[in-house]
Coordinates of C-alpha atoms and ligand atoms in Angstrom, one line a residue:
X47 CA 77.1 88.7 105.0
X48 CA 78.3 86.0 102.8
X49 CA 82.0 85.9 101.7
X50 CA 81.6 84.2 98.5
X51 CA 84.1 85.7 95.7
X52 CA 82.4 88.5 93.8
X53 CA 81.8 86.9 90.3
X54 CA 78.6 88.3 88.8
X55 CA 79.0 92.0 88.4
X56 CA 76.4 94.6 87.2
X57 CA 77.5 97.7 85.6
X58 CA 75.2 100.5 85.3
X59 CA 76.3 103.5 83.0
X60 CA 78.5 102.3 80.1
X61 CA 80.3 105.4 79.1
X62 CA 83.8 105.9 79.1
X63 CA 84.4 104.5 82.7
X64 CA 81.8 101.9 82.7
X65 CA 83.1 100.5 79.4
X66 CA 86.7 100.4 80.8
X67 CA 85.5 98.8 83.9
X68 CA 83.6 96.2 82.1
X69 CA 86.8 95.5 79.9
X70 CA 89.1 94.7 82.7
X71 CA 86.6 92.7 84.6
X72 CA 85.4 90.5 81.6
X73 CA 89.1 90.0 80.9
X74 CA 89.6 88.9 84.5
X75 CA 87.0 86.2 84.0
X76 CA 84.1 87.9 85.8
X77 CA 80.6 87.9 84.5
X78 CA 79.6 91.5 83.6
X79 CA 75.9 92.6 82.9
X80 CA 75.7 96.0 81.2
X81 CA 72.9 98.4 81.6
X82 CA 72.5 102.0 80.5
X83 CA 69.5 104.1 80.8
X84 CA 70.0 105.4 77.1
X85 CA 68.5 102.8 74.8
X86 CA 71.1 100.9 72.8
X87 CA 74.2 102.5 74.7
X88 CA 75.0 99.2 76.6
X89 CA 75.0 97.2 73.3
X90 CA 77.1 100.0 71.7
X91 CA 79.7 99.6 74.6
X92 CA 79.8 95.9 74.1
X93 CA 80.4 96.4 70.3
X94 CA 83.1 99.0 71.1
X95 CA 84.7 96.4 73.3
X96 CA 84.7 93.8 70.6
X97 CA 86.6 96.4 68.3
X98 CA 89.1 97.0 71.1
X99 CA 89.6 93.3 71.6
X100 CA 90.3 92.8 67.9
X101 CA 92.8 95.6 67.9
X102 CA 94.6 93.9 70.9
X103 CA 94.6 90.6 69.1
X104 CA 96.2 92.3 66.0
X105 CA 98.8 93.7 68.3
X106 CA 99.4 90.3 69.9
X107 CA 98.5 91.8 73.2
X108 CA 95.8 89.1 73.9
X109 CA 95.0 85.9 72.3
X110 CA 91.8 85.2 70.2
X111 CA 90.7 82.7 72.9
X112 CA 91.0 85.4 75.6
X113 CA 89.0 87.9 73.7
X114 CA 86.4 85.4 72.8
X115 CA 86.1 84.4 76.7
X116 CA 85.8 88.1 77.5
X117 CA 83.2 88.7 75.0
X118 CA 81.2 85.7 76.3
X119 CA 81.4 87.3 79.9
X120 CA 79.9 90.5 78.6
X121 CA 76.0 90.5 78.6
X122 CA 73.8 93.5 77.8
X123 CA 70.5 93.7 79.7
X124 CA 67.6 96.3 79.2
X125 CA 66.5 96.7 82.8
X126 CA 67.7 97.0 86.4
X127 CA 65.7 94.1 87.2
X128 CA 67.8 91.9 85.1
X129 CA 70.6 92.6 87.6
X130 CA 68.8 90.9 90.3
X131 CA 71.4 87.9 90.6
X132 CA 74.5 90.2 90.7
X133 CA 76.5 90.0 93.9
X134 CA 78.0 93.5 93.1
X135 CA 76.7 96.4 91.1
X136 CA 79.0 99.2 90.0
X137 CA 77.5 102.5 88.8
X138 CA 79.3 104.8 86.5
X139 CA 76.4 107.2 85.6
X140 CA 76.5 110.9 85.5
X141 CA 78.4 112.7 88.4
X142 CA 75.1 113.9 90.2
X143 CA 74.2 113.1 93.9
X144 CA 70.3 112.7 93.3
X145 CA 70.9 110.5 90.2
X146 CA 73.0 108.2 92.1
X147 CA 71.0 108.1 95.0
X148 CA 67.8 107.3 92.9
X149 CA 69.7 104.5 91.3
X150 CA 70.8 103.0 94.5
X151 CA 67.2 103.2 96.0
X152 CA 66.0 101.4 92.8
X153 CA 68.8 98.8 93.0
X154 CA 68.0 97.9 96.7
X155 CA 64.5 97.0 95.6
X156 CA 66.0 94.6 93.1
X157 CA 69.0 92.9 94.5
X158 CA 69.5 90.2 97.1
X159 CA 70.3 91.6 100.8
X160 CA 73.9 90.3 100.6
X161 CA 74.7 92.3 97.3
X162 CA 77.1 95.1 97.3
X163 CA 76.5 98.6 95.8
X164 CA 79.5 100.5 94.6
X165 CA 79.9 103.8 93.1
X166 CA 82.6 105.2 90.7
X167 CA 82.3 108.7 91.7
X168 CA 85.1 110.9 91.8
X169 CA 83.9 113.8 93.9
X170 CA 80.7 112.8 95.6
X171 CA 80.5 111.6 99.2
X172 CA 80.0 107.8 99.5
X173 CA 78.3 108.5 102.8
X174 CA 75.7 110.8 101.1
X175 CA 75.0 108.4 98.3
X176 CA 74.5 105.7 100.9
X177 CA 72.3 107.8 103.1
X178 CA 69.1 107.0 101.1
X179 CA 69.7 103.2 101.3
X180 CA 68.2 101.0 103.9
X181 CA 71.6 99.2 104.1
X182 CA 74.3 101.8 103.9
X183 CA 76.7 99.3 105.3
X184 CA 76.7 97.6 101.9
X185 CA 77.5 100.8 99.8
X186 CA 81.0 101.7 99.2
X187 CA 83.2 103.7 96.6
X188 CA 85.0 101.9 93.9
X189 CA 86.9 104.5 92.2
X190 CA 88.6 103.6 88.9
X191 CA 90.7 106.1 86.9
X192 CA 90.7 107.0 83.4
X193 CA 91.7 105.2 81.1
X194 CA 90.7 102.1 83.1
X195 CA 92.7 99.5 81.1
X196 CA 95.9 101.4 81.8
X197 CA 95.5 103.0 85.2
X198 CA 95.9 99.9 87.5
X199 CA 94.7 101.5 90.7
X200 CA 91.3 101.5 92.3
X201 CA 90.4 103.5 95.5
X202 CA 88.2 101.5 97.7
X203 CA 86.2 104.1 99.8
X204 CA 84.6 103.4 103.0
X205 CA 81.5 105.6 103.8
X206 CA 80.6 106.2 107.5
X207 CA 78.7 102.8 107.7
X208 CA 80.6 100.8 105.0
X209 CA 81.4 97.2 106.0
X210 CA 82.2 95.7 102.6
X211 CA 85.7 97.4 101.9
X212 CA 87.7 94.2 102.5
X213 CA 85.7 92.4 100.0
X214 CA 86.1 94.9 97.4
X215 CA 89.7 95.1 98.0
X216 CA 90.0 91.4 97.5
X217 CA 88.1 91.8 94.1
X218 CA 90.4 94.6 93.0
X219 CA 93.4 92.4 93.8
X220 CA 91.7 89.5 91.8
X221 CA 91.6 91.6 88.6
X222 CA 95.2 92.6 89.1
X223 CA 94.7 96.1 90.3
X224 CA 96.0 97.8 93.4
X225 CA 93.2 98.4 95.9
X226 CA 94.0 101.6 97.9
X227 CA 91.6 101.8 100.8
X228 CA 90.5 105.3 101.7
X229 CA 87.9 106.9 104.1
X230 CA 85.3 108.9 102.6
X231 CA 86.7 112.4 102.3
X232 CA 86.9 115.1 99.6
X233 CA 89.0 114.0 96.8
X234 CA 89.7 110.6 98.4
X235 CA 93.5 110.0 98.0
X236 CA 94.5 110.7 94.5
X237 CA 92.5 113.8 93.9
X238 CA 93.4 115.2 97.3
X239 CA 97.0 114.5 97.1
X240 CA 97.1 115.8 93.6
X241 CA 96.1 119.3 94.7
X242 CA 99.6 120.6 95.5
X243 CA 101.3 120.1 92.2
X244 CA 99.0 122.5 90.1
X245 CA 98.2 125.0 92.8
X246 CA 101.8 125.6 93.7
X247 CA 102.8 126.1 90.2
X248 CA 100.0 128.4 89.6
X249 CA 101.4 130.6 92.7
X250 CA 104.8 130.4 91.4
X251 CA 103.7 131.6 88.0
X252 CA 101.6 134.3 89.5
X253 CA 104.6 135.6 91.5
X254 CA 106.5 136.0 88.2
X255 CA 109.2 133.7 89.2
X256 CA 109.2 132.1 85.7
X257 CA 107.2 131.5 82.8
X258 CA 105.0 128.4 82.5
X259 CA 107.3 126.6 80.2
X260 CA 110.3 127.0 82.4
X261 CA 108.5 126.0 85.5
X262 CA 107.3 122.8 83.5
X263 CA 110.9 122.1 82.3
X264 CA 112.3 122.3 85.7
X265 CA 109.7 120.1 87.4
X266 CA 110.1 117.7 84.6
X267 CA 114.0 117.5 84.1
X268 CA 115.1 118.2 87.7
X269 CA 112.3 116.7 89.8
X270 CA 111.3 113.8 87.6
X271 CA 107.7 114.5 86.8
X272 CA 106.6 112.9 83.5
X273 CA 104.9 116.1 82.7
X274 CA 105.0 119.7 84.0
X275 CA 102.0 121.1 85.8
X276 CA 100.8 123.6 83.0
X277 CA 101.3 120.9 80.4
X278 CA 99.1 118.7 82.5
X279 CA 96.5 121.5 83.1
X280 CA 96.5 121.9 79.4
X281 CA 96.0 118.1 78.7
X282 CA 93.1 117.7 81.0
X283 CA 91.4 120.8 80.2
X284 CA 90.4 123.6 82.6
X285 CA 86.7 122.6 82.1
X286 CA 87.6 119.5 83.9
X287 CA 90.4 120.3 86.3
X288 CA 88.9 123.6 87.7
X289 CA 85.7 122.2 89.1
X290 CA 87.7 119.4 90.9
X291 CA 90.1 122.1 92.3
X292 CA 87.3 124.3 93.5
X293 CA 85.2 121.4 94.8
X294 CA 88.0 120.0 97.0
X295 CA 88.8 123.5 98.2
X296 CA 85.3 124.2 99.1
X297 CA 84.6 120.9 100.8
X298 CA 87.6 121.4 103.1
X299 CA 86.1 124.7 104.0
X300 CA 88.6 126.8 102.2
X301 CA 91.7 125.3 103.5
X302 CA 94.6 127.3 102.0
X303 CA 96.6 124.2 101.0
X304 CA 94.1 123.5 98.2
X305 CA 93.4 127.2 97.2
X306 CA 93.2 127.4 93.4
X307 CA 94.3 130.6 91.6
X308 CA 92.0 133.2 90.0
X309 CA 93.9 133.0 86.8
X310 CA 92.0 129.7 86.1
X311 CA 88.7 131.4 86.1
X312 CA 90.0 134.3 83.7
X313 CA 91.4 131.7 81.3
X314 CA 88.1 129.7 81.4
X315 CA 86.2 133.0 80.5
X316 CA 88.6 133.6 77.7
X317 CA 88.0 130.1 76.3
X318 CA 91.6 129.0 76.9
X319 CA 90.8 125.6 78.3
X320 CA 94.0 123.8 77.1
X321 CA 94.8 121.6 74.1
X322 CA 91.0 121.1 73.3
X323 CA 90.5 124.7 72.6
X324 CA 93.8 125.3 70.8
X325 CA 95.2 127.4 73.7
X326 CA 95.8 127.1 77.4
X327 CA 99.1 127.9 79.2
X328 CA 100.5 127.1 75.7
X329 CA 99.3 128.0 72.1
X330 CA 98.6 124.8 70.1
X331 CA 98.8 126.5 66.7
X332 CA 100.7 123.5 65.3
X333 CA 100.9 119.9 66.5
X334 CA 102.2 120.9 69.9
X335 CA 105.5 120.6 71.5
X336 CA 105.6 122.6 74.6
X337 CA 109.3 122.5 75.1
X338 CA 111.6 125.4 74.5
X339 CA 115.3 125.6 73.9
X340 CA 117.4 126.3 77.1
X341 CA 118.6 129.9 77.8
X342 CA 121.5 130.8 75.9
X343 CA 124.8 130.6 77.7
X344 CA 126.4 134.1 78.0
X345 CA 130.0 134.5 77.0
X346 CA 132.3 135.2 80.1
X347 CA 136.1 135.6 79.6
X348 CA 137.3 135.2 83.1
X349 CA 135.2 133.6 85.9
X350 CA 135.5 135.1 89.4
X351 CA 136.3 133.0 92.3
X352 CA 133.3 131.5 94.1
X353 CA 132.5 131.7 97.9
X354 CA 129.7 129.4 99.0
X355 CA 127.3 129.1 102.0
X356 CA 124.7 126.3 102.2
X357 CA 122.0 125.8 104.6
X358 CA 122.7 122.2 105.0
X359 CA 125.6 119.7 104.8
X360 CA 124.0 117.6 102.0
X361 CA 123.7 120.7 99.9
X362 CA 127.0 122.0 100.7
X363 CA 128.6 118.8 99.7
X364 CA 126.7 118.5 96.5
X365 CA 127.7 122.0 95.6
X366 CA 131.4 121.5 96.3
X367 CA 131.4 118.4 94.4
X368 CA 130.0 120.0 91.4
X369 CA 132.3 123.2 91.6
X370 CA 135.2 120.9 91.7
X371 CA 134.1 119.1 88.6
X372 CA 133.6 122.4 86.9
X373 CA 137.0 123.6 87.8
X374 CA 135.8 126.5 89.9
X375 CA 138.2 128.4 92.0
X376 CA 136.4 128.0 95.6
X377 CA 137.4 130.5 98.3
X378 CA 137.8 128.9 101.8
X379 CA 137.8 132.2 103.7
X380 CA 135.1 132.8 106.4
X381 CA 134.0 135.8 104.3
X382 CA 134.0 136.3 100.5
X383 CA 136.7 138.3 98.8
X384 CA 135.7 141.6 97.3
X385 CA 135.5 140.0 93.7
X386 CA 133.9 136.7 94.6
X387 CA 130.8 135.5 93.2
X388 CA 128.7 134.7 96.4
X389 CA 126.8 131.3 95.9
X390 CA 124.1 130.7 98.5
X391 CA 122.2 127.3 98.7
X392 CA 119.1 128.1 100.8
X393 CA 116.4 125.7 101.9
X394 CA 113.1 127.7 101.9
X395 CA 114.6 131.2 101.8
X396 CA 114.7 133.5 98.7
X397 CA 118.0 134.7 97.4
X398 CA 117.5 138.1 99.1
X399 CA 116.9 136.6 102.5
X400 CA 119.8 134.2 102.0
X401 CA 122.1 137.0 101.1
X402 CA 120.9 139.0 104.3
X403 CA 121.4 135.8 106.5
X404 CA 124.9 135.1 105.2
X405 CA 125.8 139.0 105.1
X406 CA 126.9 138.7 101.4
X407 CA 126.7 141.5 99.0
X408 CA 123.3 141.0 97.4
X409 CA 124.7 142.4 94.0
X410 CA 127.2 139.6 93.8
X411 CA 124.8 137.0 95.4
X412 CA 123.3 134.2 93.3
X413 CA 121.3 131.3 94.8
X414 CA 121.5 127.6 93.6
X415 CA 118.9 125.0 94.4
X416 CA 120.5 121.9 96.0
X417 CA 117.5 119.9 97.0
X418 CA 117.8 117.4 94.2
X419 CA 120.9 116.1 92.3
X420 CA 122.8 118.6 90.4
X421 CA 124.1 116.2 87.8
X422 CA 122.8 118.0 84.6
X423 CA 120.1 120.4 85.8
X424 CA 121.0 123.6 87.7
X425 CA 118.5 126.1 88.8
X426 CA 119.8 129.5 89.7
X427 CA 117.9 132.2 91.4
X428 CA 118.5 136.0 91.2
X429 CA 117.7 138.6 93.8
X430 CA 116.4 141.9 92.6
X431 CA 119.9 143.4 93.2
X432 CA 122.0 140.8 91.4
X433 CA 124.4 142.4 88.9
X434 CA 124.3 141.2 85.4
X435 CA 128.1 140.4 85.3
X436 CA 127.5 138.0 88.3
X437 CA 124.3 136.4 86.8
X438 CA 126.3 135.8 83.5
X439 CA 129.4 134.4 85.5
X440 CA 127.2 131.9 87.3
X441 CA 125.4 130.9 84.2
X442 CA 128.6 130.3 82.3
X443 CA 130.0 128.5 85.2
X444 CA 127.3 126.0 85.8
X445 CA 127.0 125.3 82.1
X446 CA 130.7 124.6 81.6
X447 CA 130.2 120.8 81.5
X448 CA 127.1 121.0 79.1
X449 CA 124.7 121.0 82.1
X450 CA 121.4 123.0 81.6
X451 CA 121.0 126.2 83.6
X452 CA 117.7 127.6 84.5
X453 CA 117.5 131.1 85.7
X454 CA 114.6 132.1 87.9
X455 CA 113.6 135.2 89.7
X456 CA 113.6 135.4 93.5
X457 CA 111.2 133.0 95.2
X458 CA 111.1 131.5 98.6
X459 CA 112.1 127.9 98.2
X460 CA 112.9 128.0 94.4
X461 CA 110.5 126.1 92.2
X462 CA 111.4 122.4 92.8
X463 CA 111.7 122.9 96.6
X464 CA 108.3 124.6 97.2
X465 CA 106.6 122.1 94.9
X466 CA 108.1 119.0 96.3
X467 CA 107.7 120.3 99.8
X468 CA 104.1 121.1 99.1
X469 CA 103.4 117.7 97.7
X470 CA 105.2 115.8 100.6
X471 CA 103.4 118.0 103.2
X472 CA 100.1 117.4 101.7
X473 CA 100.5 113.6 101.7
X474 CA 101.7 113.9 105.3
X475 CA 98.5 115.5 106.2
X476 CA 96.4 112.9 104.5
X477 CA 98.4 110.4 106.6
X478 CA 97.8 112.4 109.7
X479 CA 94.1 112.5 109.0
X480 CA 94.0 108.8 108.9
X481 CA 92.4 108.9 105.4
X482 CA 94.6 106.1 104.1
X483 CA 97.7 104.0 105.2
X484 CA 101.1 105.3 104.2
X485 CA 101.6 102.3 101.9
X486 CA 98.3 103.1 100.1
X487 CA 99.0 106.9 99.9
X488 CA 102.3 106.2 98.2
X489 CA 100.9 103.6 95.8
X490 CA 97.8 105.6 94.9
X491 CA 99.9 108.7 94.1
X492 CA 102.5 106.8 92.2
X493 CA 99.8 104.8 90.1
X494 CA 97.1 107.4 90.0
X495 CA 99.2 110.6 89.2
X496 CA 102.2 108.9 87.6
X497 CA 104.6 110.6 90.1
X498 CA 108.0 109.0 89.9
X499 CA 107.7 108.0 93.7
X500 CA 105.1 107.9 96.2
X501 CA 105.2 111.3 98.1
X502 CA 106.1 109.8 101.5
X503 CA 108.8 107.7 100.1
X504 CA 110.0 110.8 98.0
X505 CA 110.1 112.8 101.1
X506 CA 112.2 110.3 102.9
X507 CA 114.6 110.3 100.0
X508 CA 114.8 114.3 100.0
X509 CA 115.1 114.2 103.8
X510 CA 112.4 115.1 106.1
X511 CA 114.5 117.5 108.1
X512 CA 115.4 119.5 104.9
X513 CA 111.6 119.5 103.9
X514 CA 110.7 120.7 107.3
X515 CA 113.1 123.6 107.2
X516 CA 111.9 124.5 103.6
X517 CA 108.3 124.6 104.8
X518 CA 109.0 126.5 108.1
X519 CA 110.9 129.2 106.0
X520 CA 108.2 129.3 103.4
X521 CA 105.7 129.8 106.0
X522 CA 107.6 132.4 108.0
X523 CA 108.7 134.5 105.0
X524 CA 105.3 134.4 103.2
X525 CA 102.9 134.3 106.2
X526 CA 100.8 131.9 104.0
X527 CA 99.3 129.1 106.0
X528 CA 99.2 126.7 103.2
X529 CA 102.9 126.3 103.9
X530 CA 102.5 125.2 107.6
X531 CA 104.3 122.0 108.1
X532 CA 101.9 119.0 108.8
X533 CA 102.2 117.6 112.4
X534 CA 103.0 114.3 110.8
X535 CA 106.1 115.7 109.0
X536 CA 107.4 117.9 111.8
X537 CA 107.2 115.0 114.4
X538 CA 109.0 112.6 112.1
X539 CA 111.6 115.1 111.0
X540 CA 112.4 116.1 114.6
X541 CA 112.7 112.5 115.7
X542 CA 114.8 111.6 112.7
X543 CA 112.0 109.0 111.7
X544 CA 110.8 108.0 108.3
X545 CA 107.9 109.7 106.8
X546 CA 106.5 106.2 106.5
X547 CA 106.5 105.5 110.2
X548 CA 102.9 104.8 111.1
X549 CA 101.1 106.1 114.2
X550 CA 101.2 103.9 117.4
X551 CA 98.3 101.7 117.6
X552 CA 96.1 102.8 120.4
X553 CA 94.0 100.6 122.8
X554 CA 90.5 100.6 121.9
Ligands
LIG725 N1 85.7 110.3 83.0 C1 86.7 110.2 84.1 O1 87.8 110.5 83.9 C2 86.3 109.6 85.3 C3 87.3 109.2 86.1 C4 86.9 108.5 87.4 C5 85.6 108.5 87.7 N2 84.6 109.0 86.9 C6 83.3 109.0 87.3 O2 82.6 107.9 86.7 C7 81.3 108.2 86.5 C8 80.9 108.1 84.9 O3 81.8 109.0 84.1 P1 81.9 108.8 82.6 O4 83.0 109.7 82.2 O5 82.2 107.4 82.1 O6 80.6 109.5 82.0 P2 79.9 109.2 80.7 O7 79.0 110.4 80.5 O8 80.9 108.9 79.6 O9 79.1 108.0 80.8 C9 77.8 107.9 81.6 C10 76.9 106.9 81.1 O10 75.8 106.8 82.1 C11 74.5 106.7 81.4 N3 73.6 107.2 82.4 C12 73.3 108.4 82.9 N4 72.4 108.4 83.9 C13 72.0 107.1 84.0 C14 71.1 106.5 84.9 N5 70.4 107.1 85.7 N6 71.0 105.0 84.8 C15 71.7 104.4 83.9 N7 72.7 104.9 83.1 C16 72.7 106.2 83.2 C17 74.7 107.6 80.3 O11 73.7 107.4 79.2 C18 76.2 107.3 79.8 O12 76.2 106.2 79.0 C19 80.9 109.6 87.0 O13 80.5 109.5 88.3 C20 82.3 110.3 87.0 O14 82.5 111.2 87.9 C21 84.9 109.5 85.8

């Protein structure tokens, strides 16, 4: 097969995605031929791009010369036959296996034997699409994200027979995007790795640990996500996100790590799809801010002494440092005095279990999450026996420097611990399955999902041993196999290695 650079691109389906792909390709100097089955649609798409370019010129984002050159690169055609000289055809038509197979069959009749066929599918198998082609080796996935001009990541997917992945990676690099190479598998990288955030948040919500807005606030402000999981579900709309969740879950034969929650179906049935229907996890009765003021700080005339027990040294030092800054009176005895507030900092346990393990009086025990920095955000967890005066004392103490305190009910692994551990664990499992390289998993998740760090890099920062402990306790206490630690994570944690340590190369 020729290795000429790919410069003449056919684009079939000029809806939201096709138009965006055409835009970035034309701007990168590639010749793009637009075709859509709906008469006039391709010409409309080209006109819409002219309007977008004009707006960008006004905002001084591009020059009139660049816009004119890009427009010259965009040509509307009225038949598939007119794509016969294209070196690559990308389809962005409806998400339907038969329609895509039918299109690729027709394209094979028209294109040169060296031409590549790529699909922008988000959820269909590339191998299944290619199965109807005479040359499945030239069929690959080229999965752009919405909105294409802003999301600078493309998943390049190899079906079982694909041999053109490297050339597509080269093309993606040439247009200034990151090509994350992945094996054909449900959800590829981004829609697979993204399953943990929402599904874990839904479990937390359904266990009554905290209301949606408080879970969102914690994951934004303590963990660093740009948006909380419920804000995100509301933004995307359940009509879009539920089918993706259910499809990945089913395609992995009901693997519990991907299990959606029944409340989603209930909300769909009730028309609560999110922002688009005026109500989802939030009510959008007025232009919507989903944020709520922090819980009011109770008045506490005299704070009790504090006795602490942490599951790990990092957490203990973090907590001691904070208590010193807050001017707390910390007890040094092996056992708490009879008046002490017992502060426990468990990894993976709930406050009840931690009280039992440290043999503290549950009514005076409050747990604090020390997985992430305690600079300004502190999450306190109460067990069912925690006394109100102790809850108030802990709340007042950790607010004394103006820090925000979030109170939650008992939960194995708090909110941030269990969410981050689930995200890192899932990414480790993707690495273990060899779906993509560690670098591509991190880049795809960072660029495709907007997480502040790639999940493996994030796991290294949080500490693989701590994450292993969180998952082992979560698994042991809940009995839910969704928390079983991935072999990738367990081995690297036990050996003191980075989660980005790749597998050994094996002789062929
Ligand atoms: N919208 C997203 O967020 C997103 C993200 C990534 C991938 N995708 C995938 O990209 C593809 C397109 O999605 P979209 O949101 O742009 O859809 P869309 O409905 O906006 O556009 C689809 C276009 O394809 C045309 N079309 C339909 N069948 C055709 C055929 N047989 N031949 C030629 N043209 C045909 C339609 O007329 C329409 O203009 C789908 O496979 C989708 O799963 C979508």
